[in-house]
C-alpha positions as a Markdown table, in Angstrom:
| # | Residue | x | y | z |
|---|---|---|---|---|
| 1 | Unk | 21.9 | 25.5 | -17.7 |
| 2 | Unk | 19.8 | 22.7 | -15.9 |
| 3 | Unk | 17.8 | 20.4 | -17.5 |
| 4 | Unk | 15.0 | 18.9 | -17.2 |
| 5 | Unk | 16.1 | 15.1 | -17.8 |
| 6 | Unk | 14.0 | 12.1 | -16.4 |
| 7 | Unk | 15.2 | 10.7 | -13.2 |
| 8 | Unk | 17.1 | 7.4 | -13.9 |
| 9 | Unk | 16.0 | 4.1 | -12.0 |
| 10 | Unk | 17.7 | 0.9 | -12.1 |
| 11 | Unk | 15.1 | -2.2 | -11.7 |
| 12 | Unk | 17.0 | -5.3 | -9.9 |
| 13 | Unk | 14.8 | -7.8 | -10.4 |
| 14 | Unk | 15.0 | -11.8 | -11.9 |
| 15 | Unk | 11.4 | -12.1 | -12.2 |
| 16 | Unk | 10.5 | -11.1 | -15.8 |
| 17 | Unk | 6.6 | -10.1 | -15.0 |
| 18 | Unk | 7.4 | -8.0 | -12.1 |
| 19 | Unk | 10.4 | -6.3 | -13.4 |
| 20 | Unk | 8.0 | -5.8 | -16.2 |
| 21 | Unk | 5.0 | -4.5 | -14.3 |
| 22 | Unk | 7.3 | -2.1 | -12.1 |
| 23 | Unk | 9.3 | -0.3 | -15.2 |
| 24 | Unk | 5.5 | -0.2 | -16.8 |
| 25 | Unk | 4.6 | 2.1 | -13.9 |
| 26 | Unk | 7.8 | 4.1 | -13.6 |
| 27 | Unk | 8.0 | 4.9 | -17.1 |
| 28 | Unk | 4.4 | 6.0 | -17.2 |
| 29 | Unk | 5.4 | 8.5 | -14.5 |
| 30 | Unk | 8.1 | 9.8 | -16.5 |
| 31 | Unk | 11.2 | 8.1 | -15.2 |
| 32 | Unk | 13.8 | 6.6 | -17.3 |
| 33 | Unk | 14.4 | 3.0 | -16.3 |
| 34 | Unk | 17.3 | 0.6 | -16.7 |
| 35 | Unk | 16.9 | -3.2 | -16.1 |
| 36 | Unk | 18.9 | -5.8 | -14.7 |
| 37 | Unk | 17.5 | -9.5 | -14.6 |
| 38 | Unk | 20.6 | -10.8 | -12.6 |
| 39 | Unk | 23.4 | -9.5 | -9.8 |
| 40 | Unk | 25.9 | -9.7 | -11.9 |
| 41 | Unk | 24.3 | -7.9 | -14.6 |
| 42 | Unk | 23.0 | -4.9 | -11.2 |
| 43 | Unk | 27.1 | -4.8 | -11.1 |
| 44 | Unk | 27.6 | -3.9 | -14.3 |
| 45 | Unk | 25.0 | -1.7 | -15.2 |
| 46 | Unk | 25.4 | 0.3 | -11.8 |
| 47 | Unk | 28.6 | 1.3 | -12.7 |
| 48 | Unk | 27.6 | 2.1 | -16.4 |
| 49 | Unk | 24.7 | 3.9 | -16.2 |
| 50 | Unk | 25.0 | 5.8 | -12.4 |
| 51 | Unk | 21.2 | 5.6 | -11.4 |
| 52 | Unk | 19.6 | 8.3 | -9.7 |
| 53 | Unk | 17.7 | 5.6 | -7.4 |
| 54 | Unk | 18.2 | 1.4 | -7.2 |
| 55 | Unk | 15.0 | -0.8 | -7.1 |
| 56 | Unk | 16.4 | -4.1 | -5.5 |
| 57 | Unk | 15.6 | -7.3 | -4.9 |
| 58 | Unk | 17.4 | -9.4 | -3.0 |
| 59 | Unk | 17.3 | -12.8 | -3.8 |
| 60 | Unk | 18.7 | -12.8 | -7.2 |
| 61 | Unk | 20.8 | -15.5 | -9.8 |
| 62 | Unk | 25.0 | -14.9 | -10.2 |
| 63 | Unk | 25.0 | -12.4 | -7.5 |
| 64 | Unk | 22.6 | -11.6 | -4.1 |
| 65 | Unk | 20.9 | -8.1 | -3.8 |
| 66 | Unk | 23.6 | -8.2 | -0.3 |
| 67 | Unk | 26.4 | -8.4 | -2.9 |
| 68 | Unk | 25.0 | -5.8 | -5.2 |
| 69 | Unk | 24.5 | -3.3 | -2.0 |
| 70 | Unk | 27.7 | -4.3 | -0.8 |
| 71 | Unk | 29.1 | -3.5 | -4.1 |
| 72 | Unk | 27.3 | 0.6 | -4.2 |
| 73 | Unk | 28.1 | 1.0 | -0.9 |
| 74 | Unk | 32.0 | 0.2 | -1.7 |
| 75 | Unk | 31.8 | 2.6 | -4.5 |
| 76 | Unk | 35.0 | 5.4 | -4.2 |
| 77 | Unk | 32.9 | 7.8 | -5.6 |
| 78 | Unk | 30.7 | 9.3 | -2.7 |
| 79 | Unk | 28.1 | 10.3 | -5.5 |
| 80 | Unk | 27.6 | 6.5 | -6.1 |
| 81 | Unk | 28.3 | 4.9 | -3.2 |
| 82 | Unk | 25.5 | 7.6 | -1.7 |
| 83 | Unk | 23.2 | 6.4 | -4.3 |
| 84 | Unk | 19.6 | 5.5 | -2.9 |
| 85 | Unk | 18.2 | 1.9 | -2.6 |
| 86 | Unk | 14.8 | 0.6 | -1.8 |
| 87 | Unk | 14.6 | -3.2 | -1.2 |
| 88 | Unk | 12.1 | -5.0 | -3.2 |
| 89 | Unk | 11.6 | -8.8 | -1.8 |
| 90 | Unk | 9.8 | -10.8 | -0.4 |
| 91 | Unk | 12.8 | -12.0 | 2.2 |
| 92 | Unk | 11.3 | -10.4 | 5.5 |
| 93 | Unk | 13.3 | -12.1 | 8.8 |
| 94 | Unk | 14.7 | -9.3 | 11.1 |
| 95 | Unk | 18.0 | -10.6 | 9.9 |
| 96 | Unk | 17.2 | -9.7 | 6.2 |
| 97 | Unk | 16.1 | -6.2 | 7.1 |
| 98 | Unk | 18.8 | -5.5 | 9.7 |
| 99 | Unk | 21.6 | -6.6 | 7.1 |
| 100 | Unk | 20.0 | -4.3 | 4.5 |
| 101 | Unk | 19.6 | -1.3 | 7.4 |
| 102 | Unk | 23.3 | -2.0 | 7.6 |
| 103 | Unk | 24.1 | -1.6 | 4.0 |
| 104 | Unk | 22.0 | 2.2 | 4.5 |
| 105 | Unk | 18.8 | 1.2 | 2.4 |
| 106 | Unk | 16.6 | 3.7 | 2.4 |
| 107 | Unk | 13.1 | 1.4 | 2.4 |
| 108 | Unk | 12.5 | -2.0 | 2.5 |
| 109 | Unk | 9.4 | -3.2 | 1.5 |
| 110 | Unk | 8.0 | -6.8 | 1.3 |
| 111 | Unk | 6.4 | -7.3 | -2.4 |
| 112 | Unk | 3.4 | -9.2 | -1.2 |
| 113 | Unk | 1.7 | -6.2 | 1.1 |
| 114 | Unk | 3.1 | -3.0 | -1.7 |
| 115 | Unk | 0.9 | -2.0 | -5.0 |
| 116 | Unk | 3.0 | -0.3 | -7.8 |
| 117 | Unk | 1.6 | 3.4 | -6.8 |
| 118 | Unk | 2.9 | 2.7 | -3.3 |
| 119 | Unk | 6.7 | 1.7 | -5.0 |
| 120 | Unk | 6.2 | 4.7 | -7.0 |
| 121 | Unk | 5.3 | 6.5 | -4.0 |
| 122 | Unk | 8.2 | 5.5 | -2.0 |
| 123 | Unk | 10.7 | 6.4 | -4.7 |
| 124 | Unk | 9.3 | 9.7 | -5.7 |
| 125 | Unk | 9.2 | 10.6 | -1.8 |
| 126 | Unk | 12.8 | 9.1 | -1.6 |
| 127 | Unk | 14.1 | 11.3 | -4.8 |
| 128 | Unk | 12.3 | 14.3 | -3.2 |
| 129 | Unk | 14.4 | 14.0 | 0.5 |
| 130 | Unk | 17.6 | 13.1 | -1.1 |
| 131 | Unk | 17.2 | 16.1 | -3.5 |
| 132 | Unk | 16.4 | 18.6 | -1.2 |
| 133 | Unk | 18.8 | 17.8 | 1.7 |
| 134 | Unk | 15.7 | 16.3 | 4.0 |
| 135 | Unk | 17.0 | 12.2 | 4.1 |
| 136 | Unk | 20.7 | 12.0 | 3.7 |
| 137 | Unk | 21.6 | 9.0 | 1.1 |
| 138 | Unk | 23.8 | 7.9 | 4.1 |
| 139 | Unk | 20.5 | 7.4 | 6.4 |
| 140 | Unk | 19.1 | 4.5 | 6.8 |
| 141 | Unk | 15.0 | 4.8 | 7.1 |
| 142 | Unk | 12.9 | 2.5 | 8.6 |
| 143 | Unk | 11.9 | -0.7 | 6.8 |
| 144 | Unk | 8.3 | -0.9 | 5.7 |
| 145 | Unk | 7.4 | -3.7 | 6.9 |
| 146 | Unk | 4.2 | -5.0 | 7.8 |
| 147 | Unk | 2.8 | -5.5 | 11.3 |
| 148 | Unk | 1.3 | -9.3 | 10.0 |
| 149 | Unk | -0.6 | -9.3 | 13.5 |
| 150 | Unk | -2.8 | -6.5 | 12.0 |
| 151 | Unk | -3.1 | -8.1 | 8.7 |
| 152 | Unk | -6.6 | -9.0 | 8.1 |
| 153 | Unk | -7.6 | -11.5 | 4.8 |
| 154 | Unk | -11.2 | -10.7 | 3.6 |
| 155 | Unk | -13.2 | -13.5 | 1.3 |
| 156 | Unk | -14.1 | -12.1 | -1.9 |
């Protein structure tokens, strides 16, 4: 008997406003959505509540969004270990993203250049390709990234 519950999201994030403003929008669209303020707290949390998706910054208070990957990844349980992530920050050297391409992310996106419907965006397309087989949670995609060079600023 399937049912029909509301995929589970876990919101990494030490900023209260945007952590607030994200599960806003991902509640409104019908997900379920478990917070975490701190690393430590990702840790915990992670473990207890096995999130269908992970919503993660990275530079976060007790422990880094590296250590929190570091810690899924090194799950025994393939199911969790497998689980998807999507890096939330506004770190954005070539040695940030190529750590977190490491560590299997399945998006990184800067927080300055993404609206909310774009996060939601990425995570419903995410939940779509991991459900149906078409982006194993072991890939790594590319990081979405802007081309700054193509950025333009316009005066309001």
């Amino acid at each position: 008997m399937e049912t029909n519950q509301p995929r589970k999201i876990m919101v990494v994030e030490d900023d209260p406003a945007m952590r607030e403003i994200v599960t806003h929008k991902l509640t409104a669209n019908g997900f379920e959505v478990k917070q975490a303020e701190d690393g430590k707290k990702a840790v915990d949390l992670f473990a207890e509540e096995k999130p269908d998706l992970v919503l993660l910054d990275l530079m976060l208070p007790e422990v880094d969004g590296f250590g929190v990957l570091k810690y899924i990844r090194g799950n025994q349980d393939p199911k969790l270990s497998n689980t998807p992530v999507i890096v939330l920050s506004n770190l954005w050297s070539n040695k940030d993203i190529l750590s977190a391409q490491a560590l299997r992310v399945q998006a990184y996106m800067v927080k300055a250049y993404f609206t909310t419907e774009e996060i939601l965006n990425k995570i419903k397309e995410i939940l779509t390709q991991t459900q149906s087989g078409g982006l194993s949670p072991k890939q790594s995609a590319e990081p979405q990234v802007p081309d700054l060079s193509t950025q333009t600023v316009t005066p309001s």
